[in-house]
């Protein structure tokens, strides 16, 4: 479970639930709190079980190259999950049980190469690569034989389900002649979704697996350090792949008043989002009906139709970052010996210098909120002295 959901062998009953208050009296102006069940007792819940297999090798060659490689497999059973709850059962709270199963496998490789060619020239190369893929192999769910795309079995553990966004509606006439979308008010300039099951209605039945998992399946890094006489140079790059994230249509919506989770704010305080330049440069309007723009029609509030999880706001989270780079020069010992120094090194380095990514709106590690605090580029320069 979680830190606030433990001791499953005990039930949880709220004896003072005002959400289920009962009004009475001649004018129904008296109220008493109701009773609600938040959890039913279940003494059959037990531990999740994991069976792990790891095959590894450590290889050293020529006293210069070291390689470590691991192939792993993890099979988990008795995963705690919510059971199917039918309205006819009359249950008030979800019932949980150890009914889920999942498995994951992957490979983890690291390599280091080090060599001194002569007293003036040396080099070190290092690299690492990890690939891990996990899928759900068993879950209690309804019969999805007619809508197989809704089943979680066989899908990645961190898979996201959402709607396939075709484009924006051109105008109200197209809205009137398209399948009904069940997400509240919408008109020209709002997102048009694809009718997956062909029932002429866009609903939860049309949600399909979209994108890569939200946790990266590939993580890697590589770098080199080398030196020649008094000069030294090092560089390290890192990256990830097979990951998707979604631009938040709420936290980045222009002009709307937002509240972040956990915040306590004065209801009279209005804090409108700023307008991102990328939205100002690409949005639908009556004057410019770009049905493939980045942002739908502007509104004073977040439109529920446009804030559904869909392919419209889906982004590929893969990137490679120039994480660190350093250049240095150490003065010869015979030059600094008169000053009673054992080392005098001048250096310049940088952190987070450049990011290679197909996502250009902001740093991909910021995820879906481009109005958050960005990852910083840091530049340093200095002198190291040793006496």
XYZ file of C-alpha atoms in Angstrom:
387
model
C 0.000 0.000 0.000
C 1.271 3.431 0.967
C 2.297 5.244 4.121
C -1.292 6.337 4.782
C -2.922 3.068 3.727
C -1.687 0.214 5.947
C -2.993 -2.513 8.261
C -5.375 -4.034 5.734
C -6.695 -6.491 8.294
C -8.501 -3.542 9.882
C -11.513 -1.771 8.423
C -11.730 1.992 8.248
C -15.115 3.555 9.010
C -15.755 7.295 9.180
C -18.447 7.844 11.789
C -18.606 11.591 11.145
C -18.751 11.993 7.382
C -20.445 15.289 6.504
C -20.309 14.382 2.822
C -23.058 11.915 3.724
C -24.961 14.184 6.027
C -28.672 13.577 6.496
C -31.064 16.594 6.463
C -34.347 16.419 8.326
C -36.983 18.594 9.983
C -40.028 20.414 8.648
C -37.912 22.671 6.475
C -35.008 20.209 6.110
C -32.795 22.701 7.935
C -31.258 20.231 10.412
C -28.354 17.967 9.549
C -26.512 15.062 11.099
C -23.296 13.577 9.769
C -23.435 10.197 8.089
C -21.306 7.077 8.204
C -19.050 5.891 5.372
C -16.821 2.882 4.817
C -13.394 3.855 3.534
C -11.929 0.342 3.578
C -13.200 -3.153 4.272
C -11.094 -5.450 6.434
C -9.100 -8.070 4.553
C -6.860 -10.473 6.454
C -5.888 -12.324 3.257
C -3.593 -9.586 1.910
C 0.048 -10.605 2.028
C 3.460 -9.625 0.697
C 4.318 -9.096 -2.934
C 6.767 -11.790 -4.063
C 9.750 -11.238 -6.358
C 11.913 -13.855 -8.041
C 15.115 -12.430 -9.463
C 17.709 -13.831 -11.823
C 20.967 -12.025 -12.515
C 23.802 -13.252 -14.722
C 26.878 -11.082 -14.591
C 30.398 -11.014 -15.924
C 33.445 -8.986 -14.972
C 36.194 -8.948 -17.557
C 39.623 -7.358 -17.430
C 41.816 -7.212 -20.538
C 45.461 -6.163 -20.858
C 45.274 -4.308 -17.522
C 43.658 -1.486 -19.491
C 40.041 -2.430 -20.185
C 37.470 -3.430 -17.568
C 33.966 -4.514 -18.543
C 31.038 -5.325 -16.274
C 27.847 -6.697 -17.794
C 24.663 -7.931 -16.153
C 21.557 -9.507 -17.644
C 18.635 -9.503 -15.241
C 15.072 -10.745 -15.026
C 12.525 -9.968 -12.326
C 9.184 -11.775 -11.979
C 6.720 -10.383 -9.435
C 3.543 -12.015 -8.184
C 0.963 -11.175 -5.509
C 0.977 -7.512 -6.567
C -1.579 -5.496 -4.605
C -4.279 -4.153 -6.934
C -7.858 -2.895 -6.876
C -10.366 -5.588 -7.732
C -13.245 -5.114 -10.158
C -16.121 -3.428 -8.364
C -19.620 -3.851 -9.789
C -22.377 -1.431 -8.852
C -24.691 -4.366 -8.154
C -22.399 -5.520 -5.338
C -23.333 -2.473 -3.269
C -19.794 -1.911 -2.012
C -18.849 1.555 -0.833
C -15.050 1.275 -1.027
C -12.588 -0.431 -3.326
C -11.528 -3.968 -2.481
C -7.856 -4.740 -2.866
C -6.098 -8.065 -3.183
C -2.865 -9.706 -4.336
C -4.024 -10.403 -7.901
C -1.405 -8.739 -10.119
C 1.680 -10.120 -11.816
C 4.457 -8.406 -13.767
C 7.891 -9.107 -15.140
C 10.858 -7.059 -16.258
C 14.188 -7.774 -17.888
C 17.123 -5.864 -19.202
C 20.853 -5.402 -19.409
C 23.343 -3.213 -17.604
C 26.831 -2.619 -19.064
C 29.713 -0.440 -17.963
C 33.218 -0.201 -19.390
C 36.400 1.644 -18.425
C 39.545 1.988 -20.489
C 42.726 3.522 -19.124
C 46.146 3.828 -20.715
C 49.312 5.865 -20.368
C 50.983 6.041 -23.780
C 54.091 7.697 -22.405
C 55.059 10.025 -19.566
C 53.361 12.965 -21.315
C 50.185 11.442 -22.763
C 47.384 9.542 -20.960
C 43.734 8.748 -21.587
C 40.678 7.345 -19.772
C 37.395 6.386 -21.419
C 34.272 5.320 -19.552
C 30.754 4.393 -20.631
C 27.595 2.875 -19.188
C 24.330 1.671 -20.683
C 21.152 0.324 -19.077
C 18.045 -1.040 -20.736
C 15.091 -2.263 -18.674
C 11.652 -3.202 -19.967
C 8.775 -4.298 -17.757
C 5.264 -5.470 -18.638
C 2.112 -6.399 -16.764
C 1.438 -10.118 -17.226
C -1.700 -10.484 -15.117
C -4.323 -8.058 -13.857
C -7.929 -8.364 -12.814
C -9.899 -6.416 -15.396
C -13.155 -6.633 -17.366
C -13.512 -8.620 -20.559
C -11.810 -6.428 -23.150
C -12.166 -8.857 -26.056
C -14.166 -6.274 -28.031
C -11.872 -3.383 -27.057
C -8.457 -5.084 -26.664
C -6.627 -1.757 -26.613
C -8.024 -1.112 -23.128
C -6.353 -4.143 -21.543
C -3.260 -3.518 -19.397
C -1.989 -7.095 -19.813
C 1.069 -7.188 -22.032
C 1.556 -3.425 -21.793
C 4.518 -1.654 -20.124
C 4.192 -1.074 -16.397
C 4.355 2.721 -16.799
C 2.156 2.863 -19.897
C -0.142 5.872 -20.392
C -3.616 5.617 -21.899
C -5.126 8.551 -23.736
C -7.002 9.785 -26.786
C -5.700 10.077 -30.338
C -5.891 13.767 -31.256
C -6.498 14.314 -34.966
C -6.305 18.135 -35.042
C -8.474 21.121 -34.016
C -12.062 21.592 -35.158
C -12.250 24.152 -37.968
C -15.573 25.628 -36.832
C -18.884 24.842 -35.150
C -20.208 23.290 -38.343
C -17.551 20.589 -38.195
C -18.348 20.035 -34.508
C -22.013 19.453 -35.360
C -21.087 16.865 -38.002
C -18.514 14.917 -35.955
C -18.817 12.227 -33.249
C -19.934 13.636 -29.900
C -17.120 14.320 -27.431
C -18.177 13.774 -23.833
C -15.821 16.196 -22.101
C -18.025 19.239 -21.699
C -18.232 22.353 -23.842
C -16.223 22.522 -27.055
C -16.366 24.347 -30.375
C -14.186 25.412 -33.291
C -10.535 25.594 -32.297
C -10.807 22.828 -29.704
C -9.157 19.415 -29.994
C -10.856 16.824 -32.185
C -10.333 13.226 -31.042
C -10.464 10.000 -33.050
C -13.395 7.618 -32.661
C -11.474 4.365 -32.061
C -14.376 1.928 -31.566
C -16.641 3.493 -34.195
C -19.666 4.149 -32.001
C -19.927 7.798 -33.137
C -19.093 8.970 -29.607
C -15.774 9.894 -27.975
C -15.617 8.425 -24.469
C -13.385 6.350 -22.228
C -13.833 3.447 -24.646
C -11.597 5.330 -27.110
C -8.572 5.599 -24.792
C -5.619 3.661 -26.184
C -1.987 3.110 -25.126
C -0.020 6.142 -26.310
C 3.674 6.946 -26.218
C 6.547 5.280 -24.422
C 6.441 4.550 -20.676
C 6.713 7.560 -18.371
C 9.890 6.086 -16.831
C 12.839 5.831 -19.261
C 13.726 2.339 -20.442
C 17.172 3.429 -21.649
C 19.731 5.344 -19.589
C 23.313 5.870 -20.743
C 26.415 7.979 -20.331
C 29.925 8.157 -21.735
C 32.956 10.350 -21.338
C 36.657 10.766 -21.894
C 39.497 12.303 -19.908
C 42.891 12.873 -21.436
C 46.049 14.828 -20.812
C 49.159 15.844 -22.714
C 52.025 17.353 -20.800
C 50.479 20.177 -18.775
C 47.140 20.209 -20.562
C 44.132 18.132 -19.509
C 40.659 17.770 -20.947
C 37.536 15.870 -19.870
C 33.997 15.586 -21.193
C 30.955 13.593 -20.103
C 27.590 13.144 -21.815
C 24.485 11.478 -20.467
C 21.056 10.721 -21.830
C 17.944 8.605 -21.812
C 15.484 7.131 -24.272
C 12.157 5.333 -24.654
C 10.318 7.819 -22.463
C 7.311 10.064 -23.066
C 5.893 13.005 -21.168
C 2.899 15.264 -21.645
C 2.902 19.054 -21.752
C 0.461 20.112 -19.048
C -2.518 21.944 -20.601
C -3.342 23.222 -17.107
C -0.048 24.486 -15.715
C 0.971 26.065 -19.032
C -2.455 27.404 -20.075
C -2.123 31.166 -20.754
C -4.079 33.716 -18.719
C -5.804 31.221 -16.396
C -5.722 31.355 -12.603
C -3.982 28.222 -11.328
C -3.385 26.620 -7.939
C -0.633 24.055 -7.445
C -1.286 20.889 -5.396
C -0.908 21.437 -1.658
C -1.043 25.226 -1.901
C -3.205 27.240 0.456
C -4.227 30.442 -1.292
C -6.634 33.271 -0.726
C -9.683 32.686 -2.910
C -9.689 36.398 -3.722
C -6.173 36.192 -5.125
C -5.897 35.831 -8.882
C -2.630 34.509 -10.297
C -2.872 34.285 -14.037
C -0.396 32.131 -15.944
C 1.999 33.955 -18.185
C 1.789 33.575 -21.943
C 4.561 31.388 -23.306
C 6.026 32.707 -26.541
C 5.643 29.298 -28.161
C 1.866 29.565 -27.629
C 1.747 33.188 -28.779
C 3.423 32.088 -32.019
C 1.177 29.075 -32.643
C -2.461 29.049 -31.559
C -5.892 28.759 -33.210
C -7.959 31.903 -33.652
C -10.952 32.993 -35.717
C -8.646 35.082 -37.870
C -6.057 32.315 -38.307
C -7.700 28.884 -38.139
C -4.572 26.763 -37.922
C -5.971 23.319 -37.063
C -2.449 21.986 -36.429
C -1.284 24.811 -34.147
C 0.426 24.103 -30.847
C -2.302 25.634 -28.659
C -6.098 25.491 -29.197
C -8.363 28.518 -28.946
C -7.690 30.850 -26.037
C -10.073 30.814 -23.088
C -10.346 32.307 -19.611
C -10.448 28.866 -18.014
C -8.910 25.508 -18.839
C -11.275 23.722 -21.221
C -11.924 20.182 -20.043
C -12.120 18.974 -23.642
C -8.615 20.247 -24.354
C -7.017 19.009 -21.126
C -7.615 15.300 -21.735
C -4.524 13.106 -21.890
C -3.941 12.739 -25.608
C -1.367 12.555 -28.358
C -1.678 16.323 -28.927
C 0.387 17.185 -25.859
C 2.518 14.022 -25.956
C 6.267 14.544 -26.309
C 9.278 12.289 -26.768
C 11.385 12.682 -23.620
C 14.597 11.264 -25.135
C 17.634 13.533 -24.906
C 21.412 13.573 -24.665
C 23.059 16.244 -22.535
C 26.593 17.594 -22.521
C 26.724 17.246 -18.770
C 30.269 18.373 -17.965
C 33.287 19.683 -19.818
C 36.590 20.821 -18.307
C 39.833 22.171 -19.715
C 42.891 22.728 -17.562
C 46.575 23.618 -17.719
C 49.164 22.932 -15.021
C 52.358 24.963 -14.945
C 55.587 22.901 -15.040
C 57.013 21.977 -11.664
C 60.331 23.725 -12.310
C 58.437 26.986 -12.889
C 56.421 26.896 -9.659
C 59.071 25.363 -7.402
C 60.584 28.794 -6.678
C 57.224 29.838 -5.226
C 57.211 26.682 -3.056
C 54.219 25.306 -4.941
C 53.694 21.657 -5.842
C 50.835 22.433 -8.228
C 49.420 25.445 -10.022
C 46.550 24.576 -12.334
C 44.302 26.944 -14.257
C 40.947 25.487 -15.277
C 37.603 26.250 -16.877
C 34.573 23.967 -16.671
C 30.879 23.934 -17.398
C 27.853 21.905 -16.315
C 24.678 21.360 -18.384
C 26.201 23.076 -21.389
C 23.971 21.776 -24.175
C 21.064 19.383 -24.715
C 20.410 17.384 -27.879
C 16.672 16.702 -28.142
C 13.829 16.817 -30.648
C 11.788 18.657 -28.013
C 12.655 22.358 -28.399
C 10.106 24.159 -26.215
C 12.107 23.912 -22.961
C 14.473 21.535 -21.214
C 12.992 18.014 -21.598
C 13.925 17.127 -17.999
C 11.405 19.742 -16.834
C 8.660 17.470 -18.127
C 5.254 18.934 -18.846
C 5.526 22.254 -17.001
C 7.514 24.803 -18.987
C 6.802 27.466 -16.357
C 8.785 25.616 -13.679
C 12.320 26.467 -12.582
C 14.709 25.358 -15.345
C 17.869 23.295 -15.049
C 20.775 25.723 -14.817
C 23.897 26.009 -16.925
C 26.893 26.603 -14.651
C 30.268 27.992 -15.782
C 33.341 28.015 -13.537
C 36.880 29.204 -13.864
C 39.656 29.248 -11.326
C 43.133 28.342 -10.107
C 44.136 25.354 -7.975
C 47.216 25.830 -5.798
C 48.965 23.142 -3.768
C 51.826 23.887 -1.379
